[in-house]
Coordinates of C-alpha atoms and ligand atoms in Angstrom, one line a residue:
M1 CA 39.7 91.2 134.8
P2 CA 37.6 91.3 131.7
E3 CA 37.3 88.1 129.6
E4 CA 40.1 87.9 127.0
S5 CA 39.0 88.3 123.4
R6 CA 40.5 86.2 120.6
A7 CA 40.8 87.4 117.0
V8 CA 43.0 88.1 114.0
I9 CA 42.3 91.7 113.1
I10 CA 43.1 92.7 109.6
I11 CA 43.3 96.5 109.1
F12 CA 43.0 97.7 105.5
G13 CA 44.8 101.1 105.6
G14 CA 47.3 100.2 108.3
S15 CA 49.6 103.1 107.4
G16 CA 46.8 105.6 107.4
D17 CA 45.9 108.5 109.7
L18 CA 42.9 106.9 111.3
A19 CA 44.9 103.7 112.1
S20 CA 47.7 105.7 113.8
R21 CA 45.6 108.3 115.6
K22 CA 42.7 106.2 116.7
L23 CA 42.9 102.5 116.1
Y24 CA 46.3 101.6 117.5
P25 CA 45.8 103.6 120.7
A26 CA 42.3 102.1 121.1
L27 CA 43.7 98.6 120.6
F28 CA 46.5 99.3 123.1
N29 CA 44.1 100.5 125.7
L30 CA 42.2 97.2 125.2
Y31 CA 45.5 95.4 125.7
R32 CA 46.2 97.4 128.9
R33 CA 42.8 96.5 130.2
G34 CA 43.3 92.8 129.4
V35 CA 40.5 92.6 126.8
L36 CA 43.3 91.8 124.3
A37 CA 46.1 89.7 125.9
E38 CA 47.9 86.8 124.3
H39 CA 45.4 85.5 121.8
F40 CA 45.3 88.2 119.2
A41 CA 47.2 89.4 116.1
V42 CA 46.8 92.4 113.9
I43 CA 47.7 92.5 110.2
G44 CA 48.1 95.9 108.8
T45 CA 47.9 96.2 105.1
A46 CA 48.6 99.2 102.9
R47 CA 50.5 100.0 99.7
R48 CA 53.9 101.0 101.2
P49 CA 56.6 98.3 101.3
W50 CA 57.1 98.3 105.1
T51 CA 58.9 95.6 107.1
D52 CA 57.4 94.2 110.3
D53 CA 60.1 95.9 112.3
H54 CA 59.2 99.3 110.8
Y55 CA 55.5 98.6 111.5
H56 CA 56.3 97.8 115.1
E57 CA 58.0 101.2 115.4
V58 CA 54.9 102.9 113.8
V59 CA 52.6 101.2 116.3
E60 CA 54.9 101.9 119.3
N61 CA 55.0 105.6 118.3
A62 CA 51.3 105.7 117.9
V63 CA 50.7 104.5 121.4
A64 CA 53.5 106.4 123.1
G65 CA 52.7 108.8 126.0
D66 CA 53.8 109.8 129.4
D67 CA 51.8 107.2 131.1
V68 CA 52.8 104.4 128.7
D69 CA 55.1 101.6 129.9
R70 CA 57.6 101.2 126.9
D71 CA 58.1 97.5 127.5
Q72 CA 54.3 96.9 127.5
A73 CA 54.1 98.9 124.2
K74 CA 56.9 96.8 122.7
A75 CA 55.2 93.6 123.8
F76 CA 51.9 94.9 122.3
A77 CA 53.6 95.8 119.0
Q78 CA 55.0 92.3 118.6
H79 CA 51.4 91.2 117.9
F80 CA 51.4 93.3 114.7
F81 CA 52.3 92.1 111.2
Y82 CA 52.5 94.1 108.0
Q83 CA 51.6 93.1 104.5
S84 CA 52.1 95.4 101.5
H85 CA 48.9 95.0 99.7
D86 CA 47.2 96.5 96.7
V87 CA 43.5 96.1 97.4
T88 CA 42.7 95.6 93.7
D89 CA 45.1 92.7 93.3
A90 CA 43.5 89.3 93.9
D91 CA 46.9 87.6 94.5
H92 CA 47.5 89.8 97.5
Y93 CA 44.4 88.4 99.2
I94 CA 45.8 84.9 98.9
T95 CA 49.0 85.9 100.7
L96 CA 46.8 87.7 103.3
K97 CA 44.7 84.6 103.7
N98 CA 47.7 82.4 104.3
L99 CA 49.2 84.9 106.8
A100 CA 45.9 85.1 108.7
A101 CA 45.7 81.3 108.9
K102 CA 49.2 81.1 110.2
L103 CA 48.6 83.7 112.8
D104 CA 45.4 82.1 113.8
D105 CA 47.3 78.9 114.6
Q106 CA 50.2 80.8 116.2
Y107 CA 48.0 82.9 118.5
V108 CA 45.2 80.4 119.0
T109 CA 42.6 82.9 118.0
G110 CA 39.8 80.3 117.5
G111 CA 39.3 81.3 113.8
N112 CA 37.8 84.6 114.8
R113 CA 38.4 87.3 112.2
I114 CA 37.8 91.1 112.2
F115 CA 38.2 93.0 108.9
Y116 CA 38.6 96.7 109.4
M117 CA 38.1 99.0 106.4
A118 CA 40.2 102.1 107.3
M119 CA 40.7 103.3 103.8
A120 CA 39.1 105.6 101.3
P121 CA 35.5 104.6 100.8
D122 CA 36.1 104.0 97.0
F123 CA 37.8 100.7 98.0
F124 CA 35.2 99.3 100.3
E125 CA 33.3 97.4 97.6
T126 CA 36.5 96.0 96.0
I127 CA 37.8 94.8 99.4
A128 CA 34.5 93.1 100.3
S129 CA 34.2 91.3 97.0
H130 CA 37.8 90.0 97.1
L131 CA 37.3 88.8 100.7
K132 CA 34.5 86.7 99.3
S133 CA 36.1 85.5 96.0
E134 CA 39.4 84.7 97.7
H135 CA 37.7 83.0 100.6
L136 CA 39.1 85.0 103.5
L137 CA 36.1 84.5 105.8
T138 CA 36.8 81.6 108.2
E139 CA 34.5 78.7 108.8
R140 CA 35.5 78.2 112.4
G141 CA 35.1 81.4 114.4
F142 CA 33.3 84.7 113.8
N143 CA 33.7 87.0 110.8
R144 CA 33.0 90.7 111.5
L145 CA 33.5 93.7 109.3
I146 CA 34.1 97.2 110.6
I147 CA 33.4 99.9 108.1
E148 CA 34.2 103.6 108.4
K149 CA 32.2 106.5 107.3
P150 CA 31.2 107.9 104.9
F151 CA 28.7 105.2 104.0
G152 CA 27.9 106.4 100.5
H153 CA 27.4 110.0 99.4
D154 CA 23.7 109.7 98.7
Y155 CA 20.9 107.0 99.0
A156 CA 21.8 105.3 95.7
S157 CA 25.5 105.0 96.4
A158 CA 24.8 103.9 100.0
K159 CA 22.5 101.2 98.7
E160 CA 25.0 100.0 96.2
L161 CA 27.7 99.8 98.9
N162 CA 25.3 98.0 101.3
D163 CA 24.3 95.5 98.6
S164 CA 27.9 94.7 97.9
L165 CA 28.8 94.3 101.6
T166 CA 25.8 92.0 102.2
A167 CA 26.8 89.9 99.3
T168 CA 29.8 88.9 101.4
F169 CA 28.7 89.4 105.0
D170 CA 25.4 88.8 106.8
D171 CA 23.9 92.0 108.1
D172 CA 24.7 91.1 111.8
Q173 CA 28.4 90.7 110.8
I174 CA 28.6 94.3 109.6
F175 CA 29.6 97.0 112.1
R176 CA 29.1 100.5 110.6
I177 CA 31.0 103.0 112.6
D178 CA 29.5 106.3 113.7
H179 CA 32.1 107.2 116.3
Y180 CA 29.5 109.6 117.9
L181 CA 27.7 106.5 119.2
G182 CA 30.9 105.6 121.2
K183 CA 30.9 108.8 123.1
E184 CA 30.3 108.6 126.8
M185 CA 27.6 111.3 126.8
I186 CA 25.7 109.9 123.9
Q187 CA 25.4 106.6 125.6
N188 CA 24.5 108.4 128.8
L189 CA 21.4 109.8 127.0
L190 CA 19.7 106.5 127.5
A191 CA 20.4 106.4 131.2
F192 CA 19.5 110.1 131.5
R193 CA 16.2 109.8 129.6
F194 CA 14.9 106.5 130.9
D195 CA 16.2 106.3 134.5
N196 CA 15.0 109.6 135.8
A197 CA 11.4 109.9 136.9
I198 CA 11.6 113.7 136.7
F199 CA 12.3 113.6 132.9
E200 CA 10.6 110.4 131.7
G201 CA 7.1 111.8 132.0
V202 CA 7.8 115.2 130.4
W203 CA 9.9 114.1 127.4
N204 CA 7.2 114.8 124.9
K205 CA 5.2 117.4 123.0
D206 CA 3.0 118.2 126.1
Y207 CA 6.0 119.7 127.9
I208 CA 8.7 120.3 125.4
D209 CA 8.5 123.3 123.1
N210 CA 11.6 122.6 120.9
I211 CA 14.8 120.7 120.7
Q212 CA 18.1 122.1 119.6
I213 CA 21.2 120.2 118.5
T214 CA 24.5 122.0 117.9
L215 CA 27.7 120.3 116.7
S216 CA 30.1 123.2 116.2
E217 CA 33.7 123.1 115.2
A218 CA 36.1 126.0 115.5
V219 CA 38.6 124.6 113.1
G220 CA 38.4 125.0 109.3
V221 CA 38.7 122.3 106.7
E222 CA 42.4 121.7 107.6
E223 CA 44.0 119.1 105.3
R224 CA 40.8 117.3 104.5
A225 CA 39.7 119.5 101.5
G226 CA 39.9 116.5 99.0
Y227 CA 37.2 114.7 101.0
Y228 CA 35.3 117.7 102.3
E229 CA 34.8 119.3 98.9
K230 CA 32.7 116.3 97.9
A231 CA 30.9 116.0 101.2
G232 CA 30.1 119.3 102.9
A233 CA 28.5 119.8 106.3
L234 CA 25.2 118.1 105.4
R235 CA 26.8 114.8 104.3
D236 CA 29.8 114.9 106.6
M237 CA 27.9 115.7 109.9
V238 CA 24.1 115.8 109.5
Q239 CA 23.4 112.5 107.7
N240 CA 25.2 110.5 110.4
H241 CA 26.1 112.2 113.7
V242 CA 23.2 114.7 113.9
M243 CA 20.7 112.1 112.9
Q244 CA 22.0 109.6 115.4
V245 CA 21.9 112.2 118.2
L246 CA 18.3 113.1 117.1
S247 CA 17.2 109.5 117.3
Y248 CA 18.7 109.1 120.8
L249 CA 16.9 112.2 122.0
T250 CA 13.5 111.3 120.6
M251 CA 13.2 107.6 120.4
P252 CA 10.5 105.9 122.4
K253 CA 11.5 103.9 125.4
P254 CA 13.1 100.6 124.2
K255 CA 11.5 97.4 125.6
T256 CA 14.9 96.2 126.8
F257 CA 18.4 97.4 126.7
T258 CA 19.4 95.0 123.9
A259 CA 20.7 96.0 120.5
N260 CA 17.5 94.8 118.7
D261 CA 15.1 96.7 120.9
I262 CA 17.2 99.9 120.8
L263 CA 17.3 99.6 117.0
T264 CA 13.6 99.1 116.9
A265 CA 13.0 102.2 119.0
K266 CA 15.5 104.3 116.9
D267 CA 13.9 103.0 113.7
Q268 CA 10.6 104.6 114.7
V269 CA 12.3 108.0 114.6
F270 CA 14.0 107.5 111.3
A271 CA 10.7 106.3 109.8
A272 CA 9.0 109.4 111.2
L273 CA 11.4 112.1 109.6
K274 CA 9.0 114.4 107.7
P275 CA 10.4 114.6 104.2
Y276 CA 10.9 117.9 102.4
D277 CA 10.3 118.6 98.8
L278 CA 12.4 121.1 96.8
A279 CA 10.4 124.2 98.0
T280 CA 10.1 123.2 101.7
A281 CA 13.7 122.1 101.9
K282 CA 14.8 125.6 100.8
E283 CA 12.5 127.1 103.5
N284 CA 13.7 124.9 106.3
F285 CA 17.4 124.3 105.6
V286 CA 20.1 127.0 105.4
R287 CA 23.6 126.5 104.1
A288 CA 26.7 128.7 103.9
Q289 CA 30.4 128.8 103.6
Y290 CA 32.9 130.5 106.0
A291 CA 34.5 133.7 104.7
S292 CA 37.8 135.2 105.7
A293 CA 37.8 137.2 109.0
E294 CA 40.2 138.4 111.7
V295 CA 40.2 135.9 114.5
D296 CA 42.2 136.6 117.7
G297 CA 44.4 139.1 115.8
D298 CA 45.0 136.7 112.8
Q299 CA 43.5 136.8 109.4
V300 CA 41.8 133.5 108.9
L301 CA 41.3 132.1 105.4
G302 CA 37.8 131.8 103.9
Y303 CA 36.8 128.3 102.7
R304 CA 37.3 129.1 99.1
Q305 CA 40.9 130.3 99.8
E306 CA 41.8 127.0 101.6
E307 CA 44.3 124.7 99.9
G308 CA 42.5 122.1 97.7
V309 CA 39.2 124.0 97.6
A310 CA 37.8 125.3 94.3
A311 CA 37.6 129.1 93.9
D312 CA 33.9 128.7 93.0
S313 CA 33.2 125.8 95.4
Q314 CA 29.6 125.1 96.1
T315 CA 30.3 123.1 99.2
A316 CA 28.5 124.2 102.3
T317 CA 30.6 124.4 105.5
F318 CA 27.6 125.2 107.6
V319 CA 24.1 123.9 107.8
A320 CA 21.1 124.8 110.0
G321 CA 17.7 123.2 109.6
K322 CA 14.4 122.4 111.1
I323 CA 13.3 118.8 111.3
M324 CA 9.8 117.6 112.2
L325 CA 8.9 114.1 113.3
D326 CA 5.7 112.4 112.3
M327 CA 5.2 110.8 115.7
P328 CA 2.3 111.4 118.1
Q329 CA 4.6 112.2 121.0
W330 CA 6.5 114.8 119.0
E331 CA 3.8 116.4 117.0
G332 CA 4.5 120.0 116.4
V333 CA 7.9 120.0 118.2
P334 CA 10.6 121.3 115.9
V335 CA 14.1 120.0 116.2
Y336 CA 16.5 122.7 115.2
I337 CA 19.9 121.5 114.1
R338 CA 23.1 123.3 113.2
T339 CA 26.7 122.3 112.5
G340 CA 29.6 123.8 110.8
K341 CA 33.3 124.6 110.6
R342 CA 35.0 127.8 111.7
L343 CA 32.2 128.6 114.1
T344 CA 32.7 130.7 117.3
R345 CA 33.6 127.8 119.5
K346 CA 33.9 124.0 119.5
S347 CA 31.1 122.3 121.3
T348 CA 28.5 119.6 120.9
Q349 CA 25.4 120.4 123.0
L350 CA 21.7 119.6 123.0
T351 CA 19.0 121.8 124.5
L352 CA 15.4 121.0 125.3
T353 CA 13.3 124.0 126.0
F354 CA 10.2 123.3 128.0
E355 CA 6.8 124.9 127.4
P356 CA 6.4 128.1 129.4
V357 CA 4.2 127.9 132.5
T358 CA 0.7 129.3 131.6
S359 CA -0.2 130.5 135.0
P360 CA -1.2 134.2 135.2
L361 CA 1.0 134.5 138.3
F362 CA 4.2 134.7 136.4
N363 CA 4.9 135.9 132.9
R364 CA 7.8 137.3 130.9
E365 CA 7.4 140.7 132.6
T366 CA 8.2 139.2 135.9
G367 CA 11.4 137.7 134.4
S368 CA 10.0 134.2 134.0
Q369 CA 11.7 132.1 131.3
P370 CA 10.8 128.7 130.0
D371 CA 12.9 126.0 131.7
S372 CA 15.6 124.4 129.7
L373 CA 17.8 121.4 129.9
T374 CA 21.2 121.3 128.2
I375 CA 23.3 118.2 127.7
Y376 CA 27.0 118.8 127.0
I377 CA 28.5 116.1 124.9
E378 CA 32.0 117.6 124.2
P379 CA 34.4 119.1 125.0
S380 CA 33.0 119.2 128.5
E381 CA 30.6 116.5 129.5
G382 CA 27.6 117.1 131.7
Y383 CA 24.2 118.8 132.0
S384 CA 22.7 122.0 133.1
L385 CA 19.1 122.7 134.0
Q386 CA 17.8 126.3 133.9
L387 CA 14.9 126.9 136.2
N388 CA 13.0 129.9 137.5
G389 CA 13.5 131.2 141.0
K390 CA 12.8 134.3 142.9
A391 CA 15.5 137.0 142.7
L392 CA 16.9 138.0 146.0
G393 CA 15.3 141.2 147.3
T394 CA 12.2 142.7 148.5
G395 CA 10.3 142.5 145.2
F396 CA 9.0 139.4 143.5
N397 CA 11.1 139.3 140.4
I398 CA 11.9 136.0 138.8
E399 CA 15.3 135.1 137.5
P400 CA 16.8 132.0 136.0
D401 CA 18.9 129.8 138.2
E402 CA 21.1 127.1 136.9
L403 CA 21.8 123.6 138.2
R404 CA 25.0 122.4 136.7
Y405 CA 26.8 119.1 136.7
R406 CA 30.0 118.3 134.9
H407 CA 31.9 115.0 134.8
D408 CA 35.2 115.4 136.6
P409 CA 37.6 116.1 133.6
E410 CA 40.2 113.7 135.0
A411 CA 37.8 110.9 135.4
A412 CA 36.3 111.7 132.0
A413 CA 39.7 111.6 130.4
A414 CA 40.4 108.2 131.9
A415 CA 37.1 106.7 130.5
P416 CA 37.5 104.7 127.3
E417 CA 37.7 106.7 124.1
A418 CA 35.0 106.2 121.5
Y419 CA 37.1 103.9 119.3
E420 CA 38.1 101.8 122.2
R421 CA 34.6 101.2 123.3
L422 CA 33.4 100.5 119.7
I423 CA 36.2 98.0 119.0
N424 CA 35.4 96.3 122.3
N425 CA 31.8 96.1 121.2
V426 CA 32.8 94.4 117.9
L427 CA 34.9 91.9 119.8
E428 CA 31.8 91.1 121.9
G429 CA 29.6 91.0 118.9
D430 CA 27.4 93.8 120.3
Q431 CA 25.7 95.8 117.5
T432 CA 24.0 98.4 119.8
N433 CA 26.4 101.3 119.1
F434 CA 26.6 100.9 115.3
T435 CA 24.4 102.2 112.6
H436 CA 22.0 100.0 110.6
W437 CA 20.9 100.0 107.1
S438 CA 17.3 101.0 108.0
E439 CA 18.6 104.1 109.7
L440 CA 21.1 104.9 106.9
S441 CA 18.6 104.5 104.1
A442 CA 16.0 106.7 105.9
S443 CA 18.5 109.5 106.7
W444 CA 20.0 109.4 103.2
R445 CA 16.6 109.9 101.6
F446 CA 15.9 112.8 103.9
I447 CA 19.3 114.4 103.1
D448 CA 19.1 113.8 99.3
A449 CA 16.0 116.0 99.2
I450 CA 17.8 118.9 100.8
Q451 CA 20.9 118.4 98.6
A452 CA 18.6 118.4 95.5
A453 CA 17.1 121.7 96.6
W454 CA 20.6 123.2 97.2
S455 CA 21.9 122.0 93.8
Q456 CA 19.4 124.3 92.2
E457 CA 20.9 127.4 93.9
T458 CA 23.7 129.3 92.3
E459 CA 24.4 131.7 95.2
M460 CA 26.5 130.4 98.1
P461 CA 25.8 132.5 101.2
T462 CA 28.7 133.2 103.6
Y463 CA 29.4 133.8 107.2
P464 CA 32.5 135.4 108.8
A465 CA 34.8 132.9 110.4
A466 CA 34.4 132.6 114.2
T467 CA 30.7 133.4 114.1
M468 CA 27.7 131.0 114.5
G469 CA 26.7 131.0 110.9
P470 CA 24.8 133.3 108.6
Q471 CA 21.9 135.5 109.7
A472 CA 19.5 133.1 107.9
A473 CA 20.3 130.5 110.6
F474 CA 19.0 132.9 113.3
D475 CA 16.0 133.9 111.1
L476 CA 15.1 130.2 110.9
L477 CA 14.1 130.2 114.6
A478 CA 13.1 133.9 114.8
R479 CA 10.3 133.3 112.3
D480 CA 8.9 130.6 114.7
G481 CA 9.2 133.1 117.6
R482 CA 12.2 131.3 119.0
Q483 CA 16.0 131.7 119.2
W484 CA 19.1 129.6 119.6
F485 CA 19.7 128.8 123.2
W486 CA 23.4 128.7 122.8
Q487 CA 24.8 132.0 121.5
P488 CA 28.5 131.8 122.4
R489 CA 30.9 134.7 122.4
R490 CA 34.3 134.3 121.2
I491 CA 36.9 133.5 123.9
K492 CA 40.5 132.9 123.1
L493 CA 40.9 129.2 123.4
A494 CA 43.2 126.6 122.0
D495 CA 40.7 124.4 120.0
Ligands
NAD501 P1 44.5 107.9 104.9 O1 44.6 108.4 103.5 O2 45.4 108.4 105.9 O3 44.9 106.3 104.8 C1 44.5 105.5 103.7 C2 45.2 104.1 103.8 O4 44.8 103.4 102.7 C3 46.7 104.2 103.8 O5 47.2 103.2 104.7 C4 47.1 103.8 102.3 O6 48.3 103.2 102.2 C5 46.0 102.8 102.0 N1 45.7 102.6 100.6 C6 45.3 103.6 99.7 N2 45.1 103.0 98.5 C7 45.4 101.7 98.6 C8 45.4 100.6 97.7 N3 45.1 100.7 96.4 N4 45.8 99.4 98.2 C9 46.1 99.2 99.5 N5 46.1 100.2 100.4 C10 45.8 101.5 99.9 O7 43.0 107.8 105.3 P2 42.4 107.9 106.8 O8 42.3 109.3 107.2 O9 43.1 107.0 107.7 O10 40.9 107.4 106.6 C11 40.5 106.1 106.3 C12 39.0 105.9 106.4 O11 38.6 106.3 107.7 C13 38.2 106.7 105.4 O12 37.1 106.0 105.1 C14 37.9 108.0 106.3 O13 36.7 108.6 105.8 C15 37.6 107.3 107.6 N6 37.7 108.2 108.7 C16 38.9 108.8 109.0 C17 39.0 109.6 110.1 C18 40.3 110.2 110.6 O14 40.3 110.8 111.6 N7 41.3 110.1 109.8 C19 37.8 109.9 110.9 C20 36.6 109.3 110.5 C21 36.6 108.4 109.4

């Protein structure tokens, strides 16, 4: 049995979508595993005037499922308390403080407190400053803050937010969520890279020709237009998830497996991002919006026709780019990235293409291809290694063979979900899987330069829904004599 954690967890935004879809199920799984048992309480706050009884129903519904024991779900929900709360009203924080103190005694939580900001980011600063002014941080146990993305919308706003959080919390008390870091296969990258002799020695510019990172979504903007219109693919996906994946793929070997050493290694990558100016940003980054198209027999709306999207919206739903790192081990190795909505298929996958063999024995005419390694993050989880082999037959033609491994889908489904792992990390005080200010500030500066270049453009290129982006995204690689390794064809799939 794992050691039981003790804490009063205060969730700002307890009636919200994130809380119901992700946080309550994650907390319930921790409860089922015994990480949370008797000594915890959750206070959900939001504007609506709910009773505790109603809140228990919400929590029970959020965790319901075929494999869920209803009595266990009921017992779990009894640990939840609701407080109607306007985050701008100082008096409400006093009530909250008193309730937290009472629950701390009742559940013997050792004065440990976790504050979870699961609300619109406009409120993060107000909440943090009221937590300080109304003295909600405890003296006895730990105080930890979990904060959701987006962390700012550019460098200046991210810095302002960080300054206001660090006025209340020490840096090591702040856990900035990037849920990608909680994914099984992202964590696996460390084991894969640093515990395999066959890869460790070749993971550098001498053997790798280029790296490709694809995070593609098949869905459109759905109900998130209000948020997405202000963000777009660059801020919503590249600044955080793509940059984190990039750092995991290219960081030098950390000295140890501790949070500090991993952060130090990742920091070297963030510090090495070669910045773009206005002209080079335009050359190396492509943006576009999805346009209406027929998909599986249905006419799919274009981005500008979606509800809540301006008819002349300048928000990019697709971005592709080339990133170079100023690090000796990666000199001259381009990292091509792309992400977007309404693409052909949903998948997150990373491909490293190795340098071609220079021997005169084999060449492209014999069928020889550069080797490549693909790591599948989602929806399937695994790897494949494409190698050259002799084709069956009397001649000596070369053809690519593929070694494939996939996690067993049932075992993968039973593994902790990202939020469960991350909340568990917070309970343990482990910062490894969270983003740090040094990383955020470097990635925002990089992103701001691209955004600045785009803001000068008046034309918004488009791509038909269910394709892999505009032609310019293909040209970006073609001009370097390369191509996207993954060029999916549309297959009828429930996303
Ligand atoms: P939501 O709109 O569903 O919920 C917002 C919550 O804030 C509600 O509980 C609402 O009652 C409360 N609230 C709003 N104004 C308030 C006020 N003045 N005083 C008190 N409470 C107030 O939002 P969400 O989708 O749950 O997202 C919350 C945060 O999580 C956002 O930062 C979002 O970017 C982030 N996030 C959400 C998801 C997701 O899947 N929903 C994924 C990643 C990140």
